[in-house]
PDB file of C-alpha atoms in Angstrom:
ATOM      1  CA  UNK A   1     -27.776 306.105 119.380  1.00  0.00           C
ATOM      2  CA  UNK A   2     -29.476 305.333 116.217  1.00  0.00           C
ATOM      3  CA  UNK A   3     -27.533 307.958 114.147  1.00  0.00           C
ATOM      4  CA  UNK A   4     -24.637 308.019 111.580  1.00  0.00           C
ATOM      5  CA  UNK A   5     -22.504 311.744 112.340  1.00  0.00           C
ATOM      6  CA  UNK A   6     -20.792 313.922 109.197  1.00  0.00           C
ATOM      7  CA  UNK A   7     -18.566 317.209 110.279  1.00  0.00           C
ATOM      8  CA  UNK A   8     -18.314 319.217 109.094  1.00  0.00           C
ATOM      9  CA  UNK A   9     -21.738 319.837 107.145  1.00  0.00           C
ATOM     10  CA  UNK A  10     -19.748 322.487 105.075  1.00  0.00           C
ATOM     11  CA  UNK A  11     -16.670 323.143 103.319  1.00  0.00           C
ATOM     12  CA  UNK A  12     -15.214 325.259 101.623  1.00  0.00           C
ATOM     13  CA  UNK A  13     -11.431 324.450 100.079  1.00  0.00           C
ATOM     14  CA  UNK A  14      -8.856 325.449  97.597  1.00  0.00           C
ATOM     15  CA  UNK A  15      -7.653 322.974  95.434  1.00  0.00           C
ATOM     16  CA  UNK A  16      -4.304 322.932  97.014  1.00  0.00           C
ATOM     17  CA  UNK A  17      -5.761 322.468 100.437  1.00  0.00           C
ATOM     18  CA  UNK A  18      -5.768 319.360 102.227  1.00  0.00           C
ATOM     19  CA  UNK A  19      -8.710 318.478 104.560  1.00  0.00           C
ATOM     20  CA  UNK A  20     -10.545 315.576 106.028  1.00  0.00           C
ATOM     21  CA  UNK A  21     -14.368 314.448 106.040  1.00  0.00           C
ATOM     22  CA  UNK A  22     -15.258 312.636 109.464  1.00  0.00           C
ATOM     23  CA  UNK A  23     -18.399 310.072 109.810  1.00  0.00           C
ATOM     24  CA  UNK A  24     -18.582 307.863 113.014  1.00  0.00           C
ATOM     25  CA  UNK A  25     -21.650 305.473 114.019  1.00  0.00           C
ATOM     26  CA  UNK A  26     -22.295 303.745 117.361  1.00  0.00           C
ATOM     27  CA  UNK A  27     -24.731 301.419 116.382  1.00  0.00           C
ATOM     28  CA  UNK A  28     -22.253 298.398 116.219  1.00  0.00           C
ATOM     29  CA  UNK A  29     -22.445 298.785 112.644  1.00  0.00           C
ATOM     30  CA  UNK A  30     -19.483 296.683 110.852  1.00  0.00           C
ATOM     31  CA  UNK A  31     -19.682 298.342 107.503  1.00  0.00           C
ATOM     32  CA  UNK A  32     -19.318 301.494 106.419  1.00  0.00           C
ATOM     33  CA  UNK A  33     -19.773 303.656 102.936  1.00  0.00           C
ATOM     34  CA  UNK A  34     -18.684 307.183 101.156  1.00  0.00           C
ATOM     35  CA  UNK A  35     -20.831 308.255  98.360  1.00  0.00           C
ATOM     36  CA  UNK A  36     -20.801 311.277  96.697  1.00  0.00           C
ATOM     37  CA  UNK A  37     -24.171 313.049  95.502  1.00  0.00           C
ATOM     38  CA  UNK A  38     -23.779 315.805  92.754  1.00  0.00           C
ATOM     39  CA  UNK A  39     -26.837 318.111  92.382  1.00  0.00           C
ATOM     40  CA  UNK A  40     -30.223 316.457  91.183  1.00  0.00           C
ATOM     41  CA  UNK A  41     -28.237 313.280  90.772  1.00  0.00           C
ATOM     42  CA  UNK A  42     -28.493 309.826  92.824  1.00  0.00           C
ATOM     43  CA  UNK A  43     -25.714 308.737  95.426  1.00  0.00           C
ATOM     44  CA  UNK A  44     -23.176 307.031  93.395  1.00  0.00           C
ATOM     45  CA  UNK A  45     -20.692 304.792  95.742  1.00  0.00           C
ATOM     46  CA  UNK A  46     -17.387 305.475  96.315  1.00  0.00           C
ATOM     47  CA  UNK A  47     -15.709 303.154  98.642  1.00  0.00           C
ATOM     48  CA  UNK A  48     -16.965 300.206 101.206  1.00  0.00           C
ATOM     49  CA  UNK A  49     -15.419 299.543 104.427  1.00  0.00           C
ATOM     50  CA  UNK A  50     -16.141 296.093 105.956  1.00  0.00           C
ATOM     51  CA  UNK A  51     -14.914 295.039 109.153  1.00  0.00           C
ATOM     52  CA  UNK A  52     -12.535 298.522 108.819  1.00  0.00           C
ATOM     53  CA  UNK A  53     -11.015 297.050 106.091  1.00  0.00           C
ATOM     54  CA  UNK A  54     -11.399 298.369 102.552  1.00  0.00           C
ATOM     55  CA  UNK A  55     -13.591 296.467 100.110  1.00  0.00           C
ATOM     56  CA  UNK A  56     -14.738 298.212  97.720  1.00  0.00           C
ATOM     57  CA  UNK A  57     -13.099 301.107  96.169  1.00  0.00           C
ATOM     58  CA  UNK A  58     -15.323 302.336  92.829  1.00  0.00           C
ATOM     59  CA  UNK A  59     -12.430 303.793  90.709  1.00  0.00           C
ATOM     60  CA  UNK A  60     -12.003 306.496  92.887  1.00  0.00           C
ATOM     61  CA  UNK A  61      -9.020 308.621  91.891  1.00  0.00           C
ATOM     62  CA  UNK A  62      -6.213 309.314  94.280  1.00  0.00           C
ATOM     63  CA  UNK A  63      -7.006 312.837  95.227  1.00  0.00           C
ATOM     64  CA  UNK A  64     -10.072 310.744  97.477  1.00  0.00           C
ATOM     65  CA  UNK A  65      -7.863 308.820 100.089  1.00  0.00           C
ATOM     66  CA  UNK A  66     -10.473 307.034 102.535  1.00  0.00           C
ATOM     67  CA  UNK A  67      -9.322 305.505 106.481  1.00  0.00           C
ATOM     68  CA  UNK A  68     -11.126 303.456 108.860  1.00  0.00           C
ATOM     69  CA  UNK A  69      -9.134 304.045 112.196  1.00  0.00           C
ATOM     70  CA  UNK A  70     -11.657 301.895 114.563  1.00  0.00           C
ATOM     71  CA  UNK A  71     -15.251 300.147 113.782  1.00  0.00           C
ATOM     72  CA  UNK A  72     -16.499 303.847 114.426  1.00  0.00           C
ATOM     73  CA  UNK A  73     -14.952 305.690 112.764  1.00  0.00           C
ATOM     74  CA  UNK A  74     -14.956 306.557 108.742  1.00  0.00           C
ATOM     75  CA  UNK A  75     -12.351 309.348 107.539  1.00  0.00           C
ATOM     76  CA  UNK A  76     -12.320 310.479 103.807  1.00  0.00           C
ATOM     77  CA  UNK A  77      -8.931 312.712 103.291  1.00  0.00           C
ATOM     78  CA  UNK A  78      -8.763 315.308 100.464  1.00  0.00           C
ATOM     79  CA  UNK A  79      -6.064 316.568  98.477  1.00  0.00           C
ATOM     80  CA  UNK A  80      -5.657 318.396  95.385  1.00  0.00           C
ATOM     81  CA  UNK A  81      -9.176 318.481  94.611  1.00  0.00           C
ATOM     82  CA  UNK A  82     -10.953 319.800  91.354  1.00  0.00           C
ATOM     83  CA  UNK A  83     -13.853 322.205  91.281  1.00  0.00           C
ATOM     84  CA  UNK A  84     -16.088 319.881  89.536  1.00  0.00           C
ATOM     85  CA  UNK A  85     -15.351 317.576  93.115  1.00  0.00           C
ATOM     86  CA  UNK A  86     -18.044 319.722  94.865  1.00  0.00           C
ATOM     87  CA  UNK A  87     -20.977 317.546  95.776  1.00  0.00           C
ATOM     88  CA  UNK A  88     -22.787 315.976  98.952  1.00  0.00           C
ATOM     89  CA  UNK A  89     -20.761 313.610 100.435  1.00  0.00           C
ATOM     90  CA  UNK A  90     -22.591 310.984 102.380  1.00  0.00           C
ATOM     91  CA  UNK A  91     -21.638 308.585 104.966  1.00  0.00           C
ATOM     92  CA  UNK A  92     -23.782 305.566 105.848  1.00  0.00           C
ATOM     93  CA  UNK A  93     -23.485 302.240 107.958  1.00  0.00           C
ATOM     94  CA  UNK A  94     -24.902 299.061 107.955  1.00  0.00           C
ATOM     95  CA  UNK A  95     -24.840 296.225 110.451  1.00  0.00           C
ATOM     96  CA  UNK A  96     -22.684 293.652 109.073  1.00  0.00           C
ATOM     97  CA  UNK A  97     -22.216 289.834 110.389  1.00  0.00           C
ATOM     98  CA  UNK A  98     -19.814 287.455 108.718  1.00  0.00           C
ATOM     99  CA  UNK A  99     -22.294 284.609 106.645  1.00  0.00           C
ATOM    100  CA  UNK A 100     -25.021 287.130 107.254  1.00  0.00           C
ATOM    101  CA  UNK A 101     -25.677 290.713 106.604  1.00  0.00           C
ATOM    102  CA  UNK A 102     -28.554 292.767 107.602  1.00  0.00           C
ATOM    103  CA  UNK A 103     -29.348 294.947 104.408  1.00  0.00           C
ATOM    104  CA  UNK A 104     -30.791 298.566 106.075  1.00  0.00           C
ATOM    105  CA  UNK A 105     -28.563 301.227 105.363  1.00  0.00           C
ATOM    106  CA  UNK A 106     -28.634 304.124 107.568  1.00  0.00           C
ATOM    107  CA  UNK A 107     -27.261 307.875 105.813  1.00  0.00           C
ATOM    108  CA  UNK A 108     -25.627 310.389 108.010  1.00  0.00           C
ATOM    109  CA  UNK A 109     -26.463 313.988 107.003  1.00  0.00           C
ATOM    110  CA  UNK A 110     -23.550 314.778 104.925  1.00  0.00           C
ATOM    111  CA  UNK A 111     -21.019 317.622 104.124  1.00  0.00           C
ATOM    112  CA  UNK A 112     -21.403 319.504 101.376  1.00  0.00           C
ATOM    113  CA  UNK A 113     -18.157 320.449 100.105  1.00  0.00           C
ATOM    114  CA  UNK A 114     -17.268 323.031  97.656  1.00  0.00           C
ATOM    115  CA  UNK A 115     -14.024 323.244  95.700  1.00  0.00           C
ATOM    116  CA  UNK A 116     -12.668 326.420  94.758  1.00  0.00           C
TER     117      UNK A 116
ATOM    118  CA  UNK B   1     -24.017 296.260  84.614  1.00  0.00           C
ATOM    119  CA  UNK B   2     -26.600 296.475  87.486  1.00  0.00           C
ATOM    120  CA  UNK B   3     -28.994 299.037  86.383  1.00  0.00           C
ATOM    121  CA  UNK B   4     -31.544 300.741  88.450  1.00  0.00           C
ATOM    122  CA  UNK B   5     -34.797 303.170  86.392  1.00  0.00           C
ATOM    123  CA  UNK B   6     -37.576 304.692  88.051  1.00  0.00           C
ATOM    124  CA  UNK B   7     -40.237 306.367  86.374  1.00  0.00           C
ATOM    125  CA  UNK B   8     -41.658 309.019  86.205  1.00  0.00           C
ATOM    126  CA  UNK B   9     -38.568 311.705  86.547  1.00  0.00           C
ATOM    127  CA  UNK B  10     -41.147 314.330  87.953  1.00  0.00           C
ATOM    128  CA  UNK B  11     -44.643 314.132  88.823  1.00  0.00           C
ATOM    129  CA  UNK B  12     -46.496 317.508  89.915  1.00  0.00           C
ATOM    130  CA  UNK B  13     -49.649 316.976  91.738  1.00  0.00           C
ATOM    131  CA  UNK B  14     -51.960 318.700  94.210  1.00  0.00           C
ATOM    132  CA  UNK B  15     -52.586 318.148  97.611  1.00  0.00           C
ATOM    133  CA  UNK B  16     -54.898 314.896  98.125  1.00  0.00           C
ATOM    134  CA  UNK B  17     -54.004 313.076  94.952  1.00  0.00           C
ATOM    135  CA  UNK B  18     -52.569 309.705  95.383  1.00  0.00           C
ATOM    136  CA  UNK B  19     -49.445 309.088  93.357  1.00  0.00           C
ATOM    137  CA  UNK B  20     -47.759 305.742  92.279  1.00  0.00           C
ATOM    138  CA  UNK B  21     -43.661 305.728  91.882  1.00  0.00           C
ATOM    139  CA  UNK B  22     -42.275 302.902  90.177  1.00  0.00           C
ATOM    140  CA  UNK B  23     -38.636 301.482  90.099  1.00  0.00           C
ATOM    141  CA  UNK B  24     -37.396 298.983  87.714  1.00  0.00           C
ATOM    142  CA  UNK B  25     -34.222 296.623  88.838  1.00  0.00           C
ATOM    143  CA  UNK B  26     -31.776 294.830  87.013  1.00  0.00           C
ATOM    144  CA  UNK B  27     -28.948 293.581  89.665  1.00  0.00           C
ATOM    145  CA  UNK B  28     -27.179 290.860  89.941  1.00  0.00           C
ATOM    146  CA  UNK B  29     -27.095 288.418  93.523  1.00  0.00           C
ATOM    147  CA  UNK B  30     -30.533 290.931  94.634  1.00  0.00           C
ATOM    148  CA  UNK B  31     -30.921 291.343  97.793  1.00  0.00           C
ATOM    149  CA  UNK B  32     -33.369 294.038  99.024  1.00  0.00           C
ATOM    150  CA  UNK B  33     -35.215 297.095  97.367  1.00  0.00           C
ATOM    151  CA  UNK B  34     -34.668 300.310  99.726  1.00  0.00           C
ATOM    152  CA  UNK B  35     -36.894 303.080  99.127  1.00  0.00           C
ATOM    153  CA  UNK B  36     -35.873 306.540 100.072  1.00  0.00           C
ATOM    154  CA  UNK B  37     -37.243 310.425 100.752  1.00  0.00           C
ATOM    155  CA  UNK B  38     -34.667 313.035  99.956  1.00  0.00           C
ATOM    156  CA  UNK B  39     -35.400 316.795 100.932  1.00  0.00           C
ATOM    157  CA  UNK B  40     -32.399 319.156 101.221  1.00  0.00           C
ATOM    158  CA  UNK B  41     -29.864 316.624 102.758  1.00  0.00           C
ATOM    159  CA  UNK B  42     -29.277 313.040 103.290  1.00  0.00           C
ATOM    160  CA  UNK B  43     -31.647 310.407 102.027  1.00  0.00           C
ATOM    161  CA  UNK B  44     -34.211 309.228 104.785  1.00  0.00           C
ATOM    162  CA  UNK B  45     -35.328 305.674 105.163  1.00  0.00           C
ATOM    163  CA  UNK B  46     -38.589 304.622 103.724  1.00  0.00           C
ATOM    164  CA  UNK B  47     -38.858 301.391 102.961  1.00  0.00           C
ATOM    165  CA  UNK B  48     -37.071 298.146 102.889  1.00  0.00           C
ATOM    166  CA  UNK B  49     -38.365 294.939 100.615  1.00  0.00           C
ATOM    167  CA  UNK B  50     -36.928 291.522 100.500  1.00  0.00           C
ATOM    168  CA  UNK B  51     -39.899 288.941 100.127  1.00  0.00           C
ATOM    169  CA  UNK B  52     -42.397 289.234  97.196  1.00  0.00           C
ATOM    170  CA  UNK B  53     -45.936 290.389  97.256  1.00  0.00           C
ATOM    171  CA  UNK B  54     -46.203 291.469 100.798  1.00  0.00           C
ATOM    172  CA  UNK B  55     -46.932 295.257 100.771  1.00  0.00           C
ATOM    173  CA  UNK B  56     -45.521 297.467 104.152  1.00  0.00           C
ATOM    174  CA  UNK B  57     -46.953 299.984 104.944  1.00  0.00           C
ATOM    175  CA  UNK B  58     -46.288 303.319 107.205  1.00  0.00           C
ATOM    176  CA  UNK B  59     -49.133 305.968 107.361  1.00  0.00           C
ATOM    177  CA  UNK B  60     -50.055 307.139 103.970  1.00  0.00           C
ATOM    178  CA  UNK B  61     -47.266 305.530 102.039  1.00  0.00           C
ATOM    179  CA  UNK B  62     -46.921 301.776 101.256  1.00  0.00           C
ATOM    180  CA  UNK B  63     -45.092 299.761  98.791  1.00  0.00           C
ATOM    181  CA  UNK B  64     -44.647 296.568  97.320  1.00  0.00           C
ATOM    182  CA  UNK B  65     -41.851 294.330  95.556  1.00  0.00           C
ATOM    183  CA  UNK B  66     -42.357 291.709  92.660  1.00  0.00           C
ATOM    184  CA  UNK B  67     -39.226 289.614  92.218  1.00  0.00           C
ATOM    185  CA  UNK B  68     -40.402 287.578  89.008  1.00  0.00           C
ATOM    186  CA  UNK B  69     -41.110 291.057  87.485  1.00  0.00           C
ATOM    187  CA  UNK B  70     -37.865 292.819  89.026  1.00  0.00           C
ATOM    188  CA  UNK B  71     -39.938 296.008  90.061  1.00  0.00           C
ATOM    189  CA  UNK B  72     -41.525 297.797  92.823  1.00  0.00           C
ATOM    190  CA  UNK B  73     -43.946 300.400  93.716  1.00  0.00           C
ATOM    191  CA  UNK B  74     -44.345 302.925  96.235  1.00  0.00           C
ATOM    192  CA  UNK B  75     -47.698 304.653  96.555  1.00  0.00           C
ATOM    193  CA  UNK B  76     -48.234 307.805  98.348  1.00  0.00           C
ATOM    194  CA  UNK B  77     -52.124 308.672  99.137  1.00  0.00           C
ATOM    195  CA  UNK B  78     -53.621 311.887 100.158  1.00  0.00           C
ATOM    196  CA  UNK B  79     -50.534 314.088  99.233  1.00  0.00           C
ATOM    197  CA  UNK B  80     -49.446 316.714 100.920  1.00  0.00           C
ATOM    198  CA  UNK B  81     -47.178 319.876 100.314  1.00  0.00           C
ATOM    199  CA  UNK B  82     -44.483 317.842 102.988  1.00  0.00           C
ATOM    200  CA  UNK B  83     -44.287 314.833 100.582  1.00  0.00           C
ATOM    201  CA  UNK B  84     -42.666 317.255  98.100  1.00  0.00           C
ATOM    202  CA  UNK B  85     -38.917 315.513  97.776  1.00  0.00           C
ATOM    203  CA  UNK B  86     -37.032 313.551  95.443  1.00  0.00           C
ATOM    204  CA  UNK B  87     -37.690 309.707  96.288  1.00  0.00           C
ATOM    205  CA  UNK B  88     -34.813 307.864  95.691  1.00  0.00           C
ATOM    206  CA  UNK B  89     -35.114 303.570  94.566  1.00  0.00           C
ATOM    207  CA  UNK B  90     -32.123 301.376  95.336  1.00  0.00           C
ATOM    208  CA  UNK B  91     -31.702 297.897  94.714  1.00  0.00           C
ATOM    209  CA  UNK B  92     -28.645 295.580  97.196  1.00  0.00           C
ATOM    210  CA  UNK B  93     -26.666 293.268  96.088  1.00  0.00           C
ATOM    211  CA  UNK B  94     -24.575 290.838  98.104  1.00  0.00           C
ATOM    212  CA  UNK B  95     -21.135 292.597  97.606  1.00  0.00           C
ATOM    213  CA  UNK B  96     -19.914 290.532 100.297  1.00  0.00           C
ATOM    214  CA  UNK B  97     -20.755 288.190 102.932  1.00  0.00           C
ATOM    215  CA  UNK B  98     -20.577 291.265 105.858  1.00  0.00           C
ATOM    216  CA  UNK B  99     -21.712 294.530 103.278  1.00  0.00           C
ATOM    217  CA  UNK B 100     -23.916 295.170 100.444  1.00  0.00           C
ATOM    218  CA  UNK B 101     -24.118 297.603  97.442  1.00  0.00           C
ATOM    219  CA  UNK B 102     -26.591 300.027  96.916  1.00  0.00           C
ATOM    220  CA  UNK B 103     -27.523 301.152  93.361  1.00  0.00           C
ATOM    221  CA  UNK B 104     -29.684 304.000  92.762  1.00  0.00           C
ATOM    222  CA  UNK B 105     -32.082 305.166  90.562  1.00  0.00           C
ATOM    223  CA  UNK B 106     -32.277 308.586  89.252  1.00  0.00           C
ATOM    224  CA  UNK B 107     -35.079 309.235  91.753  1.00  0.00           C
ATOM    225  CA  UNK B 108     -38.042 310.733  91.115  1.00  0.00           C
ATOM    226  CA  UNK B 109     -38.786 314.481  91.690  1.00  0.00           C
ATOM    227  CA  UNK B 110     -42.665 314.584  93.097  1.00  0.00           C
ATOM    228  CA  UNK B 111     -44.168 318.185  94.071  1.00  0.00           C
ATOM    229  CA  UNK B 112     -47.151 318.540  95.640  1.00  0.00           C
ATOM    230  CA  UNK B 113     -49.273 321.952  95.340  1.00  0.00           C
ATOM    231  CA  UNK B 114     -51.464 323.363  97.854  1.00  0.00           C
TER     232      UNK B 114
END
């Protein structure tokens, strides 16, 4: 299995809604990534997982609440979002090794999420 | 600030030109330089570059990194209307010793014409 998995691909929410973006990988990959894409715009980062702890978290506000349950396994939970929150939402994995890290990235498909 | 520009924005050709995308990098602890097609969803791996001066190449694209000059190039040959995407530059740094951080260019949109 050489893929990183997004569901859903879609959503639609209110901004009082609470909902959760799922991404697992089962490539033994030991870090994992959110970035959000807006339209015609590169990926900008959002947070870094590394050995499913957090270490990196790019001034995300609050309403963005990420989890790493298990090494598989990358949640992003949403609350009291904003219309102008609506973007692609990408996942992606990379292998990591402590004193060594392997630097090819690999993107899961993404949900595109749309706040009304 | 690490800082990633690629040049052009948009390039519209037609089918059989050969086009030439460059990306500029300023990033501190460099690592790689990732090269990426985007069509409708997720970016799809091109290209990765770590050493200088050694081009790689897969079918009609190739590309090539220059660490003195912090830039790199990706060259598409014989175009066709499937290379039409935005193609995406980003430059890793060692955020850690287990993960790294990408930084993106702005991409460049390329559309080829029958």
């Amino acid at each position: 299995d050489t893929e990183v998995t997004q569901t859903p691909k879609h959503l639609v929410m209110g901004m009082t809604n609470k909902k959760s973006l799922k991404c697992e990988q089962h490539m033994g990959h030991r870090a994992m990534y959110w970035y959000k894409q807006k339209a015609k715009k590169p990926p900008e980062l959002m947070f870094v997982y590394s050995y499913e702890k957090l270490s990196i978290n790019e001034s995300v506000p609050s309403r963005f609440s990420p989890e790493c349950p298990n090494s598989s396994l990358l949640n992003l939970h949403l609350h009291a979002l904003q219309p102008e929150d609506s973007a692609l939402y990408l996942c992606a994995s990379s292998q990591g090794h402590l004193g060594r890290w392997n630097y090819g990235y690999t993107f899961g498909s993404g949900t595109r999420l749309t706040v009304v | 600030e690490d800082k990633v520009v690629q040049s052009p924005l948009s390039l519209v050709v037609h089918e059989g030109d050969t086009v030439t995308l460059n990306c500029s990098y300023e990033v501190t602890n460099f690592r790689s330089l990732l090269w990426y097609k985007q069509e409708k969803k997720a970016p799809t791996f091109l290209f990765m570059l770590t050493s200088s001066g050694i081009e790689k190449k897969s079918g009609r694209l190739s590309s090539i990194l220059d660490k003195k000059e912090l830039f790199s190039i990706l060259n598409i040959t014989a175009t066709q209307t499937g290379d039409s995407a935005i193609y995406l530059c980003a430059a890793s740094n060692a955020g850690g010793t287990s993960y790294g951080k990408l930084t993106f260019g702005q991409g460049t949109i390329l559309t080829v014409h029958p």
